XYZ file of C-alpha atoms in Angstrom:
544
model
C 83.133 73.076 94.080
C 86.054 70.461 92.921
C 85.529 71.305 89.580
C 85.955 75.299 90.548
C 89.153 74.254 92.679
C 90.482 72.132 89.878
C 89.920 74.906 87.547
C 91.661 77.464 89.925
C 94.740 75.560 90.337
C 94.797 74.902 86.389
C 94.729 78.562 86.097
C 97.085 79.530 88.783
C 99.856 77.042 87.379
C 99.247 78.537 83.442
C 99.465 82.029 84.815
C 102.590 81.805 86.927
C 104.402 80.517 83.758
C 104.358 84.483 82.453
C 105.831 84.151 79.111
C 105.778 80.798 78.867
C 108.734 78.100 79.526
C 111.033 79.107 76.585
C 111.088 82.410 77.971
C 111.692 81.032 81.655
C 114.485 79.198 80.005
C 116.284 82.374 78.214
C 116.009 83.930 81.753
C 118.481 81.030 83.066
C 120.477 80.695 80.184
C 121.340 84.691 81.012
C 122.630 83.981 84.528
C 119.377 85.309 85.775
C 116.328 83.827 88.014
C 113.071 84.479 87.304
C 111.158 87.011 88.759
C 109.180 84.228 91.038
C 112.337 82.346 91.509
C 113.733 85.789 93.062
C 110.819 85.849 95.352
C 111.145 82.426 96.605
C 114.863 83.080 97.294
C 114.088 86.549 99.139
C 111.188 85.311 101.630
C 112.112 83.383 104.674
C 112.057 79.470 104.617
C 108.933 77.767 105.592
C 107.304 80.965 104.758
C 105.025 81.477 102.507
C 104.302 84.485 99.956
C 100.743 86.125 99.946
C 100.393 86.897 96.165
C 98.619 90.118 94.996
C 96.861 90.712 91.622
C 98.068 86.723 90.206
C 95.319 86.986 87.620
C 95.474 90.950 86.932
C 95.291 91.012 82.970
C 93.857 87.760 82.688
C 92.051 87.373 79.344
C 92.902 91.192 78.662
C 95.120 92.731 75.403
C 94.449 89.659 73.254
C 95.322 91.394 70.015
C 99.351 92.118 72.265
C 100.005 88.730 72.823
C 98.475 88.790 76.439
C 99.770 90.451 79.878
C 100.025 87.122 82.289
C 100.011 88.567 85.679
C 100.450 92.055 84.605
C 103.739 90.962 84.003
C 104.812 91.718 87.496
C 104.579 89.649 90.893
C 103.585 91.346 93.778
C 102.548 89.907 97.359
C 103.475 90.104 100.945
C 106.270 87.826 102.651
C 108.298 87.917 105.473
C 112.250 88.787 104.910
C 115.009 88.572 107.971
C 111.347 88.306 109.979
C 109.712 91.451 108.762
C 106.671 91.522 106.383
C 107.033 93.360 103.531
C 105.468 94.007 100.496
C 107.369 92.616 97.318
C 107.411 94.003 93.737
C 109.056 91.915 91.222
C 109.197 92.543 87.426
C 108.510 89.682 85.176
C 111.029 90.249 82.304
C 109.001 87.057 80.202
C 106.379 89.033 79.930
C 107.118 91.701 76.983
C 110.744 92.298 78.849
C 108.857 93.649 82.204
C 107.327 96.034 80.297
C 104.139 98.364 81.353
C 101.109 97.767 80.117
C 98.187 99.904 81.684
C 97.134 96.800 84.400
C 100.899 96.917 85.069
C 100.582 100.259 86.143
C 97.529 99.832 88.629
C 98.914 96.391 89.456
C 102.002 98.420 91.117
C 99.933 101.190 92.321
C 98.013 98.673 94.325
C 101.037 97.079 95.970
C 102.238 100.665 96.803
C 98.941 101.584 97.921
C 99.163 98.335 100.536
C 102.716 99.548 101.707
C 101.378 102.848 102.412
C 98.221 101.501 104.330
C 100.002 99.327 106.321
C 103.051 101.376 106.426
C 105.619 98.336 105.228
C 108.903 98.089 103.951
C 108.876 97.972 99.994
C 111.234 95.913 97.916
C 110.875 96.642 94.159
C 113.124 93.543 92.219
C 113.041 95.797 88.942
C 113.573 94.254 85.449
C 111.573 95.944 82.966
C 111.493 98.083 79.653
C 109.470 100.709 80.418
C 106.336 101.831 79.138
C 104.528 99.448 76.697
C 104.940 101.391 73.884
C 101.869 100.607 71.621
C 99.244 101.758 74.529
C 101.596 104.241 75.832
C 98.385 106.266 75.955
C 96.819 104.052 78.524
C 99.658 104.299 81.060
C 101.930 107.678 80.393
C 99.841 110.651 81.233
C 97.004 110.419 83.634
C 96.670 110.570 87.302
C 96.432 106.992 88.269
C 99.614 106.032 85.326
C 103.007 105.385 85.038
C 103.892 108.665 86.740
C 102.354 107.787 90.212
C 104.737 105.269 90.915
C 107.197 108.067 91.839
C 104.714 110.043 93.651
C 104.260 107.148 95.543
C 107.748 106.732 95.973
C 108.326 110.320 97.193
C 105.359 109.831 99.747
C 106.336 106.594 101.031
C 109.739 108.583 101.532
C 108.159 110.882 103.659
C 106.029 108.735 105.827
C 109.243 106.911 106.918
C 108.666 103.568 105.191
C 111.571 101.546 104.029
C 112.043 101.389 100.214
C 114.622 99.217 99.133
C 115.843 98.337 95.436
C 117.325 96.167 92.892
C 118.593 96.558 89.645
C 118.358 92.747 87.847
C 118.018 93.851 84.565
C 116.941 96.736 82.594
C 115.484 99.689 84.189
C 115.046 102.592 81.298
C 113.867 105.724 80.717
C 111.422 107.412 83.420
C 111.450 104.053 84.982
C 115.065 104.758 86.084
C 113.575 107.304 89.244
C 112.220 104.022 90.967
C 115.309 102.706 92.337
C 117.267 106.165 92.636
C 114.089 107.616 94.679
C 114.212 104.112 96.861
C 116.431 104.181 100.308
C 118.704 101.852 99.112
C 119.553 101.115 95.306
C 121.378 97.671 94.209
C 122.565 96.906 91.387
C 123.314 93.178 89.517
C 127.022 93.147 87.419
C 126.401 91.882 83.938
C 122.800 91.858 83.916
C 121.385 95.068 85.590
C 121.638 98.489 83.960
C 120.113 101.864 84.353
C 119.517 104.842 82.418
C 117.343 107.723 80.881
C 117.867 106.892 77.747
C 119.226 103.401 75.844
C 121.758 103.157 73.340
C 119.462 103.218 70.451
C 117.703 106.255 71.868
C 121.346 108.199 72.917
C 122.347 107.625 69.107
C 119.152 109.126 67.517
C 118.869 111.585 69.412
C 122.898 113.062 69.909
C 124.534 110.241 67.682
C 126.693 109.365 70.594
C 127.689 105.493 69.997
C 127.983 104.263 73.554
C 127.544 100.417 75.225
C 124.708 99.726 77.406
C 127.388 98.517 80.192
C 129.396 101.957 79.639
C 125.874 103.969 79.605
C 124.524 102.680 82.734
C 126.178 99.473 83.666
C 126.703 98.704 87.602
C 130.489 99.614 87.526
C 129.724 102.940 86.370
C 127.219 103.723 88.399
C 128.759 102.219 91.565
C 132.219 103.908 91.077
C 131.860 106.665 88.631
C 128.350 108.200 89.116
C 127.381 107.384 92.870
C 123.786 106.358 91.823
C 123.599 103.007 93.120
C 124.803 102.511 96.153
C 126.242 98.848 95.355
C 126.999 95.735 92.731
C 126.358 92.541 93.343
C 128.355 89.586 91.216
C 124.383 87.683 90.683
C 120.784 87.781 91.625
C 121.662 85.875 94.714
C 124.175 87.912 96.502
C 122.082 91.020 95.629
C 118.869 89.074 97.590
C 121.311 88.611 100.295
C 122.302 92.205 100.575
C 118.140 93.046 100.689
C 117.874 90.026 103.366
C 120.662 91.546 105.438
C 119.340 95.276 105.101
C 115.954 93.805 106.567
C 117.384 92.324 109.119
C 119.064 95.535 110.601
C 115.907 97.265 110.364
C 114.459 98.624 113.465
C 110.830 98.171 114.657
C 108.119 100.634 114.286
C 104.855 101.431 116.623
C 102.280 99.111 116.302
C 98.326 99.395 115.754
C 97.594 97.044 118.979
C 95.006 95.046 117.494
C 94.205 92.219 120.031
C 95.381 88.785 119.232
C 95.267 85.501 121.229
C 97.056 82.244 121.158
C 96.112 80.849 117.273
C 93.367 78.273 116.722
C 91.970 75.893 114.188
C 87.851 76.124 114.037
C 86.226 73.292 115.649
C 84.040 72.401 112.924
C 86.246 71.106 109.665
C 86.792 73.827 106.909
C 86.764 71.441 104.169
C 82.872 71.160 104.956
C 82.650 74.716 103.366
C 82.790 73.034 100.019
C 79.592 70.925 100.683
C 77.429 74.041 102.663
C 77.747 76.162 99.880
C 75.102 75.119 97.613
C 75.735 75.380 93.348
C 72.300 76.706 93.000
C 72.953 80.858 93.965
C 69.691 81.301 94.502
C 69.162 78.138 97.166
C 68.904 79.318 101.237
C 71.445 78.443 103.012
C 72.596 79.404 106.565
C 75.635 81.726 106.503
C 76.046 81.333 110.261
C 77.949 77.406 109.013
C 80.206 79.119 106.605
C 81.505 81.589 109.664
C 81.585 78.847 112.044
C 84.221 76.795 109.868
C 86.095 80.301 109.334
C 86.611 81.360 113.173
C 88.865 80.171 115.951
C 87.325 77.488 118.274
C 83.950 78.300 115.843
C 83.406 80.315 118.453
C 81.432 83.348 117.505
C 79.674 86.307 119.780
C 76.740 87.598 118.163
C 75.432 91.116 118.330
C 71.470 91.524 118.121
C 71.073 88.251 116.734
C 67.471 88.522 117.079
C 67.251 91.179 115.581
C 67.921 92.532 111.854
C 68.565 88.893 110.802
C 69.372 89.787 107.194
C 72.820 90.583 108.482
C 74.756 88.468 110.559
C 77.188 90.929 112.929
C 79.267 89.440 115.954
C 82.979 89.030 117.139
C 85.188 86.321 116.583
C 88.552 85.433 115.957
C 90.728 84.275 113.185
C 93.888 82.864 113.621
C 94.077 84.705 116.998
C 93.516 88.295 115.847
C 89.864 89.408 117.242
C 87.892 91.041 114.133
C 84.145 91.793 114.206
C 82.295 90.130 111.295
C 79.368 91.493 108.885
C 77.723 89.110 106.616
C 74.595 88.944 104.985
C 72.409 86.017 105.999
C 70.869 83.547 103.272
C 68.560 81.458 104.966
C 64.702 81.469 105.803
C 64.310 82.518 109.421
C 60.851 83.734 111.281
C 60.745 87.598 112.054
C 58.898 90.083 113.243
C 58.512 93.330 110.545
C 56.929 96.429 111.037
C 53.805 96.045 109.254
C 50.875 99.146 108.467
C 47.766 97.833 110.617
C 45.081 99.244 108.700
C 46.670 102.074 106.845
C 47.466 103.688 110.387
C 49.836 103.121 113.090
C 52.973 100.959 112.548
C 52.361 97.099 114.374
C 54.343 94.222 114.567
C 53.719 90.930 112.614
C 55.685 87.549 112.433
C 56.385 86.116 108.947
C 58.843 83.608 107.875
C 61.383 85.648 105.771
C 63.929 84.561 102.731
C 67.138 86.334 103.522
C 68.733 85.734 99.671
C 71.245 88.008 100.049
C 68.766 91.321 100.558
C 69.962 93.909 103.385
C 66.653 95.032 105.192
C 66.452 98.402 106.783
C 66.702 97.125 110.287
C 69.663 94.869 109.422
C 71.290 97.754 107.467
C 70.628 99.577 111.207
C 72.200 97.293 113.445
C 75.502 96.905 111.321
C 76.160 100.179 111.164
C 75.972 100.606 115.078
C 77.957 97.316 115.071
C 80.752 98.884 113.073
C 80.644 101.822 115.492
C 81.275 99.957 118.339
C 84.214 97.960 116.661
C 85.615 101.332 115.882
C 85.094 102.226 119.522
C 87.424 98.821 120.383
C 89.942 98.646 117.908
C 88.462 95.735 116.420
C 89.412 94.993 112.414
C 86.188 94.733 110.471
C 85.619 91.246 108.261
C 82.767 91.432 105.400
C 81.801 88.312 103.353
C 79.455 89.199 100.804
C 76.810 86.752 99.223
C 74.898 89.840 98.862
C 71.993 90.810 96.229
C 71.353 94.317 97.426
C 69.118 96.294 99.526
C 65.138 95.153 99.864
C 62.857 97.246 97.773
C 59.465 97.385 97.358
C 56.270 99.829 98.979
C 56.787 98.418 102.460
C 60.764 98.578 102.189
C 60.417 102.207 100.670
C 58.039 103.485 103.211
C 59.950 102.128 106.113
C 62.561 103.766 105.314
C 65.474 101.811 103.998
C 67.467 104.521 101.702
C 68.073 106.259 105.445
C 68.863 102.909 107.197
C 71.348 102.256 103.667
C 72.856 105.465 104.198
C 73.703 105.095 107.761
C 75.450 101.624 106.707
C 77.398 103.114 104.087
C 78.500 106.242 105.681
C 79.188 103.516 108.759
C 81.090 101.360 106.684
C 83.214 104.192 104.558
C 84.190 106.098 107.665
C 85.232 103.064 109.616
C 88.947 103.820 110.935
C 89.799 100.039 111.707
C 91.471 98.137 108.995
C 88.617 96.599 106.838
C 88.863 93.418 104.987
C 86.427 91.808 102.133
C 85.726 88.435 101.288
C 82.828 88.068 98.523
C 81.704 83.710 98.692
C 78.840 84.244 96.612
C 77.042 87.157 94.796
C 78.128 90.322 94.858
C 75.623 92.968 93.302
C 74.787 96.722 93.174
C 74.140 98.523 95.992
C 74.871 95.218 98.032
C 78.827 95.717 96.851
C 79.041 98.712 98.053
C 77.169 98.292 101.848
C 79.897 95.280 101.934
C 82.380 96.839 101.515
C 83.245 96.740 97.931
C 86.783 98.290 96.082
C 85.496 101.869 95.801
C 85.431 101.827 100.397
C 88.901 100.642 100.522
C 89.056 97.135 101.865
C 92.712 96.243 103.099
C 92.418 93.000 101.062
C 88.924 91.885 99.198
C 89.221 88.708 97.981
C 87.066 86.377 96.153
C 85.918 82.660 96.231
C 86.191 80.501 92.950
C 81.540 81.009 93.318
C 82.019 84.933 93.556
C 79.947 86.921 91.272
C 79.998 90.394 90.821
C 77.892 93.023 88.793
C 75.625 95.347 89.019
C 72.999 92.848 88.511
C 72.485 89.133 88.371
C 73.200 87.682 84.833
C 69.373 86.705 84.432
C 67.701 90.011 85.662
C 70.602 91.853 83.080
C 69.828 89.615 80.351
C 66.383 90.574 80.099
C 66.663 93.804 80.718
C 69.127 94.518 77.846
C 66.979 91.877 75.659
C 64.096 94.780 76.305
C 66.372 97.038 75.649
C 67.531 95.794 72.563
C 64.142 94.172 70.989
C 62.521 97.985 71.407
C 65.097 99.394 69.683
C 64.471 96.845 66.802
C 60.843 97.404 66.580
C 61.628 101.228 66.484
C 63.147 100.764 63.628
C 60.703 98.562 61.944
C 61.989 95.422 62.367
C 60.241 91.957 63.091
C 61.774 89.693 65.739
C 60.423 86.183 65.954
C 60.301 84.327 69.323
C 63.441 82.069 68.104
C 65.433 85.519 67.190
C 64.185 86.750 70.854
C 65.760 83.613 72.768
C 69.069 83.611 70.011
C 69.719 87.205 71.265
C 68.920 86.368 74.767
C 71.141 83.774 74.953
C 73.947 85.780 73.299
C 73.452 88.538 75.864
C 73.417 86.142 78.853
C 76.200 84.451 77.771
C 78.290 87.844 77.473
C 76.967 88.909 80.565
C 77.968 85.533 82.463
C 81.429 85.870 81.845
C 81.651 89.074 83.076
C 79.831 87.926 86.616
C 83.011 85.748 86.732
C 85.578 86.031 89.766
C 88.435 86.194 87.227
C 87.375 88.758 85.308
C 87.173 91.197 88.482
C 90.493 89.925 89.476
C 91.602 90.210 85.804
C 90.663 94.223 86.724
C 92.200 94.399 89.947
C 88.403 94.817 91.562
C 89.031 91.651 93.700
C 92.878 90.984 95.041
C 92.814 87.327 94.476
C 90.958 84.402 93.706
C 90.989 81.692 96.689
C 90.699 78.270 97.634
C 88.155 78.731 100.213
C 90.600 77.260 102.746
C 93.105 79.954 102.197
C 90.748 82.407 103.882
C 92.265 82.039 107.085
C 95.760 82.834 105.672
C 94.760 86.160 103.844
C 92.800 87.371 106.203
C 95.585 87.013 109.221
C 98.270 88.407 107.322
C 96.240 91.326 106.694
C 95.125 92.225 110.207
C 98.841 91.284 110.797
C 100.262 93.897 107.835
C 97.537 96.119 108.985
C 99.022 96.383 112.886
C 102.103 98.249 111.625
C 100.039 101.215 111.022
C 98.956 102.891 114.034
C 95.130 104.444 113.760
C 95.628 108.388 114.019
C 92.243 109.113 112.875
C 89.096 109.230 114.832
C 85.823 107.587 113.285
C 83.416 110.033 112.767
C 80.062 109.356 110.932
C 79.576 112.666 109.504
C 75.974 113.772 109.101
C 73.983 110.681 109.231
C 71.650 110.202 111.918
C 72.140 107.172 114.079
């Protein structure tokens, strides 16, 4: 686990140099901060900011140069005491510019604005569309254009949208700020327009400055679009500070919270309980314990369905109801067939490793009703293989006891929120909680895995695959050429199991220090209770 930690703070501190230091130091040398220095000035002191998407693009559009960070930072802080969500271009990465992770990075930090109904601030210093894979970003639903969709929606819902000009803003790019509430503007540094010098000559042969195109004076005092100029990045952070701070309140969810505190049993012991080996037992109920207030924990049915763990707790005050999959041996009792006829009982000691059993998928799905019936947020932690299969799982019934999980799960009403410690595979993703059901946050340990599949059971299935497909074509394979391809296979399989590359995709929001948990998961529920539930849970169709 050090080694993970040490490797996650060695990635964290390459990534949040964007472009690198030379490019750092040209943003100084231009009167400007950087896009996380701009951050750091705009949240409140002894704050801290709840980054988004750090390692979005990670390892992506090699043959570019690279995208650190999707070349934008995005997060949650607190400004003049309000949490907001924060958008801030990175101009050292390709001059802000959009490459298609860009584009879903800043969907996603729309998307949590909208959820949680929160004040927006968008510090905007970028080119535009990356030109060369203009393709991936222009045209589609989920591209370049949704941004002002968004923009328009977030307009009508009544949530605050506030923003600043610090350097270029070009082209279709230019709606963001002038579609905002309020629209600031930087003297020297910040301009605005549809179309750049280069593009105004080419296309009407107009010679015209950048400053006298779309500079702040003229757009403060001859065109009206921005509302005001600023003399540097700092006064303009003020003005946003200030505009947050007149703000009035909105309703809240109501989501109980207590008085915050620590668990009983030490956190740090996390690192030792979670065993190296992801196939080894080990007893999920210790990994919640160190997670929770007091470690005190209220289970629901604990005798019962013990392939899921389901109870309420709390976590840093705010009472959440918890769903995670159990990995330990424990005695049962299963339905067994007694001599091909009726349905009997019959104890057997049982090795949870991550499979969801039908009467387990059962009880967390009434478990989720109930927390709907409370107002309780939901809290998943995946170390999840999938769902049992096999004669006895099939004739018992476990696709209907899946389905009333999932339908559970995806219709839930209370704010949901992922964290994936271990494996996260197939059908087992989805049951959790995965992406596609709209987790408030999902975030990932340094040991998360995800796929459809673990690496060794996908190995040798595409190695079957692959060596059939050989002989077909009348081919020999030796045993050596067998394990050279398996190898190869497993080893490109591996690193896509890795926690970085789904964060690299967005399918994760960040990657963790275990002991962070807490944090994420607070500020959620808290970002979450500014968005009153106006929805009743309904199950649809499913039986229960």
């Amino acid at each position: 686990m050090q080694l993970l930690l040490d490797n996650l703070n060695q990635q964290t501190a390459r990534t949040q140099l964007g472009g690198g230091q030379k490019k750092l130091d040209d943003q100084h040398k231009k009167g400007k901060l950087t896009a996380r220095e701009r951050v750091t000035y705009l949240i409140d002191p002894e704050t801290q900011f709840l980054e988004i998407g750090l390692f979005a693009g990670d390892g992506m559009y090699a043959e570019h140069g690279g995208c650190p960070s999707g070349g934008v930072v995005t997060g949650l802080g607190y400004i003049s005491g309000r949490l907001c969500v924060i958008v801030a271009n990175d101009a050292t990465v390709k001059a802000g510019a959009w490459f298609p992770i860009t584009a879903k990075k800043n969907l996603r930090a729309q998307e949590i604005a909208m959820e949680n109904r929160l004040p927006i601030i968008y510090l905007v210093d970028s080119a535009g569309v990356y030109l060369p894979l203009q393709d991936e970003v222009f045209a589609d639903k989920d591209h370049f254009g949704r941004m002002f969709r968004n923009n328009a929606h977030l307009s009508a819902m009544g949530v605050l949208q506030v923003a600043a000009v610090m350097g270029s803003c070009v082209a279709g790019g230019a709606y963001l700020p002038i579609m905002s509430d309020e629209a600031l503007i930087v003297e020297g540094t910040g301009s605005i327009f549809l179309a750049g010098p280069y593009l105004v000559k080419s296309s009407i042969g107009e010679e015209v400055s950048a400053e006298t195109l779309g500079g702040a004076a003229m757009h403060t005092e001859i065109s009206g679009v921005i509302d005001n100029k600023f003399p540097d990045d700092q006064r303009c952070l003020d003005a946003i500070k200030r505009i947050l701070d007149k703000t009035g309140s909105q309703p809240l969810a109501g989501f109980s919270r207590a008085t915050p505190a620590l668990p009983a049993l030490d956190p740090a012991e996390i690192y030792t309980l979670l065993p190296q080996d992801r196939v080894k037992p080990y007893d999920m109920q210790t990994i919640i314990d160190r997670l929770i207030d007091n470690s005190d924990f209220d289970p629901y049915k604990p005798d019962y369905g013990q392939s899921l763990i389901c109870g309420y707790a709390r976590i840093d005050g705010w009472a959440v109801g918890i769903v995670a999959n159990q990995r330990k041996v424990v005695k049962a009792k299963v339905r067994a067939a007694l001599g091909g006829s009726a349905p009997g009982v019959a104890a057997t000691e049982m090795q949870m490793g991550g499979v969801i059993y039908g009467d387990a998928a059962d009880k967390a799905a009434r478990f989720i009703m109930n927390c709907n019936q409370k107002k309780i947020p939901l809290v998943f932690i995946q170390d999840v293989t999938g769902f049992m299969v096999g004669s006895r799982a099939e004739q018992g019934g476990i696709i209907k006891d899946g389905a009333k999980l999932v339908s559970a799960m995806a219709n839930s009403v209370v704010p949901k929120f992922t964290i994936v410690v271990g494996n996260s595979y197939g059908a087992g993703n989805y049951a959790l909680c995965g992406r596609a059901y709209d987790p408030r946050l999902m975030i990932a340990w340094p040991t998360a895995q995800m796929a459809v599949m673990s690496g060794a059971s996908a190995a040798k299935t595409l190695l079957q695959i692959q060596v059939a497909s050989l002989k077909a074509k009348g081919e020999t394979i030796t045993p050596e050429d067998e394990q050279a391809l398996l190898q190869k296979i497993t080893d490109q399989y591996n690193a896509q199991l890795s926690p970085y590359y789904a964060a690299a995709r967005l399918w994760v929001d960040a990657v963790i220090d275990p002991l962070d948990t807490r944090r994420y998961i607070s500020t959620g529920i808290e970002a979450a209770n500014h968005a009153p539930i106006t929805k009743a849970f309904n199950v649809g169709n499913i039986q229960t």
